mmCIF file of C-alpha atoms in Angstrom:
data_model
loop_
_atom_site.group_PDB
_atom_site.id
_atom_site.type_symbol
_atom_site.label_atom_id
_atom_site.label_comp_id
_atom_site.label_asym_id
_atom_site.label_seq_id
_atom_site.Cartn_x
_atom_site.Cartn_y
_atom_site.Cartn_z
ATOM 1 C CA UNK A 1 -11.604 -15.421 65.129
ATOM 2 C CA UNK A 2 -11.052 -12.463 63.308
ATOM 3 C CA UNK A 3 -14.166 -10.158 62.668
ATOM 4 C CA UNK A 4 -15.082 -10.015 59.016
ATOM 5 C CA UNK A 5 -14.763 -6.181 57.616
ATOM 6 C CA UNK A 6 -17.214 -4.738 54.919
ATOM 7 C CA UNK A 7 -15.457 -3.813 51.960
ATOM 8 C CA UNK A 8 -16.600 -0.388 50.955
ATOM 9 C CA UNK A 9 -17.772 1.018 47.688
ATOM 10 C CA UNK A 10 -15.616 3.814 46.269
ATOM 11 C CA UNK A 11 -18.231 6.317 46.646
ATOM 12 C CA UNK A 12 -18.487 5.543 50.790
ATOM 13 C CA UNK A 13 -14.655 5.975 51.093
ATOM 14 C CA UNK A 14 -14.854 9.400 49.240
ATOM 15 C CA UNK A 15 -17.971 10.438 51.282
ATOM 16 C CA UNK A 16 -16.006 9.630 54.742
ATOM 17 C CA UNK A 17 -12.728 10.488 53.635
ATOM 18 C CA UNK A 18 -11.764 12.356 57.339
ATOM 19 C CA UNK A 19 -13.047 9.417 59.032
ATOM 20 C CA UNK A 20 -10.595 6.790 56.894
ATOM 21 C CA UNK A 21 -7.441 8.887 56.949
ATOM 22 C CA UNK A 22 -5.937 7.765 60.426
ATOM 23 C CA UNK A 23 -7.530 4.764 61.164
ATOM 24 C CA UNK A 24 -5.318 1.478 60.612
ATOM 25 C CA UNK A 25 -8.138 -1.256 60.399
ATOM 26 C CA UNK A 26 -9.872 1.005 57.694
ATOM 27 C CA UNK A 27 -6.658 1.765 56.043
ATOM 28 C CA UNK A 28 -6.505 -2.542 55.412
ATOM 29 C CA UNK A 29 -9.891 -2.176 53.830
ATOM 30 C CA UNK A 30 -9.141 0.499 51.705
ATOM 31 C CA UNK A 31 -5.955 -2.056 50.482
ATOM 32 C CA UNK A 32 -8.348 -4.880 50.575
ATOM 33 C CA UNK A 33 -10.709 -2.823 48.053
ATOM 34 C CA UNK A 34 -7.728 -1.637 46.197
ATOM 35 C CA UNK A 35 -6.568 -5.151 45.538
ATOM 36 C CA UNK A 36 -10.104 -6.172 44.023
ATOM 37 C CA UNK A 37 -10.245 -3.373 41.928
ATOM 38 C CA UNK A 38 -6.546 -4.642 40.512
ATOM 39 C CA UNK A 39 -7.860 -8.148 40.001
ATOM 40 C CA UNK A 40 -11.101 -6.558 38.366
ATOM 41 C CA UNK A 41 -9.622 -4.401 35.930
ATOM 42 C CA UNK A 42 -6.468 -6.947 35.022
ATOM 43 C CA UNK A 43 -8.787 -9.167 32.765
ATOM 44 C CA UNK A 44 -12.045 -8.422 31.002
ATOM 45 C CA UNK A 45 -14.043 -11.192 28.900
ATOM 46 C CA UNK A 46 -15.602 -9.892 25.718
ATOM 47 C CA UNK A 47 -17.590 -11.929 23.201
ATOM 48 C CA UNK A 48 -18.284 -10.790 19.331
ATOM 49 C CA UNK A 49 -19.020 -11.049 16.309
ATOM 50 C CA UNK A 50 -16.043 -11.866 13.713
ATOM 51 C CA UNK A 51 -16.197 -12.751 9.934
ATOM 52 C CA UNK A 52 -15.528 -16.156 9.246
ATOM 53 C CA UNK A 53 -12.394 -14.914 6.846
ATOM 54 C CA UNK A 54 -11.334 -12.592 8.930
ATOM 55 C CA UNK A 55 -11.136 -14.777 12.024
ATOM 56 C CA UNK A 56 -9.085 -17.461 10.109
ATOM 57 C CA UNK A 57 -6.642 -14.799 8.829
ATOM 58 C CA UNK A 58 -6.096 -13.661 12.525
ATOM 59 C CA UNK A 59 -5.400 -17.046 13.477
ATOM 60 C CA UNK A 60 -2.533 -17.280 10.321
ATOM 61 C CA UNK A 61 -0.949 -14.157 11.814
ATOM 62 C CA UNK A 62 -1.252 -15.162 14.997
ATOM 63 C CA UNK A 63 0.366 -18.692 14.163
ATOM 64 C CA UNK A 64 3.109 -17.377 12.020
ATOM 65 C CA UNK A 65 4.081 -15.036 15.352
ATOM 66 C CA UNK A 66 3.954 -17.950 17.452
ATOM 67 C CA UNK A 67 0.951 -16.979 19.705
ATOM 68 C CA UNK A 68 -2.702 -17.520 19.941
ATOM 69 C CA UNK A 69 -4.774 -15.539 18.308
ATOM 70 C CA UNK A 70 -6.895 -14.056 21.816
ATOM 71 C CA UNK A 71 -3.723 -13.057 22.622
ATOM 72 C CA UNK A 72 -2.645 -11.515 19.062
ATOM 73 C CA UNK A 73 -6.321 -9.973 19.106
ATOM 74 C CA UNK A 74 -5.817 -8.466 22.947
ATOM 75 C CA UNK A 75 -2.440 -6.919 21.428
ATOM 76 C CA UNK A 76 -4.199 -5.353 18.800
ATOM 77 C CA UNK A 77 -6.984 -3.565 21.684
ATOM 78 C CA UNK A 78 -4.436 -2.591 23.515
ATOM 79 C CA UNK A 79 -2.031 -1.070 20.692
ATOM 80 C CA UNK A 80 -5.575 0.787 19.630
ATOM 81 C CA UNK A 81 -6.610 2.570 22.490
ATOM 82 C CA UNK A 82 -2.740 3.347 23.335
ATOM 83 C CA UNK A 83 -2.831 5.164 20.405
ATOM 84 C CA UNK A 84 0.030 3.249 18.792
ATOM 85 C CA UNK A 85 -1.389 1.032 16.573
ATOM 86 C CA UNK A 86 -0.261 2.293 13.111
ATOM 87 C CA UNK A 87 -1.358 2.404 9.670
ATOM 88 C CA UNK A 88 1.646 1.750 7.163
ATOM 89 C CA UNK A 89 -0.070 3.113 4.087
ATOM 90 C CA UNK A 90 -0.479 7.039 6.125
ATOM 91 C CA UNK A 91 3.146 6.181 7.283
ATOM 92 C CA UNK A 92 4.116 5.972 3.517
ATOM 93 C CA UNK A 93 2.965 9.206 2.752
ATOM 94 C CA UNK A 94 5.142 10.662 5.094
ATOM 95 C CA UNK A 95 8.642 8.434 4.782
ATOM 96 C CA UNK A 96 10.370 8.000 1.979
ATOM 97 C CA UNK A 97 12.103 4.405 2.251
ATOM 98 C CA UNK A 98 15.401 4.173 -0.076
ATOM 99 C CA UNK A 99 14.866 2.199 -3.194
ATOM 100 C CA UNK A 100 15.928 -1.590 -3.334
ATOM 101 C CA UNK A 101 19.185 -1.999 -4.771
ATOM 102 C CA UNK A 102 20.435 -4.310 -7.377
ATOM 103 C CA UNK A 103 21.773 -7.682 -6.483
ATOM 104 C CA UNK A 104 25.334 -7.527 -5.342
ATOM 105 C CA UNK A 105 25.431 -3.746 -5.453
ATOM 106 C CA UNK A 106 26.393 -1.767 -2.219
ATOM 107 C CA UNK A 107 25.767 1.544 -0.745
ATOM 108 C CA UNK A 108 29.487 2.246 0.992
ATOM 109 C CA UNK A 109 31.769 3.896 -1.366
ATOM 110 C CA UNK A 110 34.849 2.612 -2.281
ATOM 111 C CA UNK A 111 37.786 4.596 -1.001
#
C-alpha cells in the first residue's frame, strides 16, 4: 500500500524551499498541490442579486447568441476584468464610421 502524503500549504513549501528542491517524493506533492490549486481556481460559484428586468434581458441576449445566459454573464466577468470589455458610445467619440449610403449606390468608382 502506498503511504498517504500530506499535501502542503503554500506557505510550508515557501518556508522549506531548500528542503523541497531535490527531493522526488516532495517534488509529486508539490504537483499534487499544484493540480488542486488548478481545479480550485478553474470554477468559482457566485450568487447575487439581479433586477428582475435586467435578468430577463440577459437571458434575450443570451438566447439570441445561442448560449445560456451563466455562460453569457461569465463572458461578460471575464471581458471586465481583462480589461476588454468596451463601451461603444466612448468608442464613438473617437471613430468616425462612414455614413450609410443610399440604396443601390456604391463606393468604387467607375473607371
Amino acid at each position: 500500500m502506498s503511504k498517504k502524503l500530506k499535501v502542503p500549504t503554500l506557505k510550508e513549501i515557501e518556508d522549506n524551499f531548500s528542503e523541497w528542491v531535490d527531493d522526488p517524493e516532495r517534488f509529486e506533492v508539490v504537483k499534487k498541490r499544484n493540480e488542486q490549486f488548478k481545479a480550485a481556481v478553474k470554477e468559482g460559484k457566485i450568487n447575487m442579486r439581479v433586477n428582475n428586468a435586467d435578468l430577463l434581458l440577459l437571458m434575450l441576449k443570451a438566447d439570441e447568441k445561442g448560449m445560456g445566459y451563466q455562460t453569457l454573464l461569465s463572458s461578460l466577468i471575464h471581458l471586465y476584468v481583462n480589461d476588454k470589455l468596451v463601451d461603444v458610445s466612448e468608442v464613438r467619440k473617437v471613430v468616425t464610421l462612414p455614413k450609410k449610403i443610399g440604396k443601390g449606390a456604391t463606393t468604387k468608382k467607375r473607371a
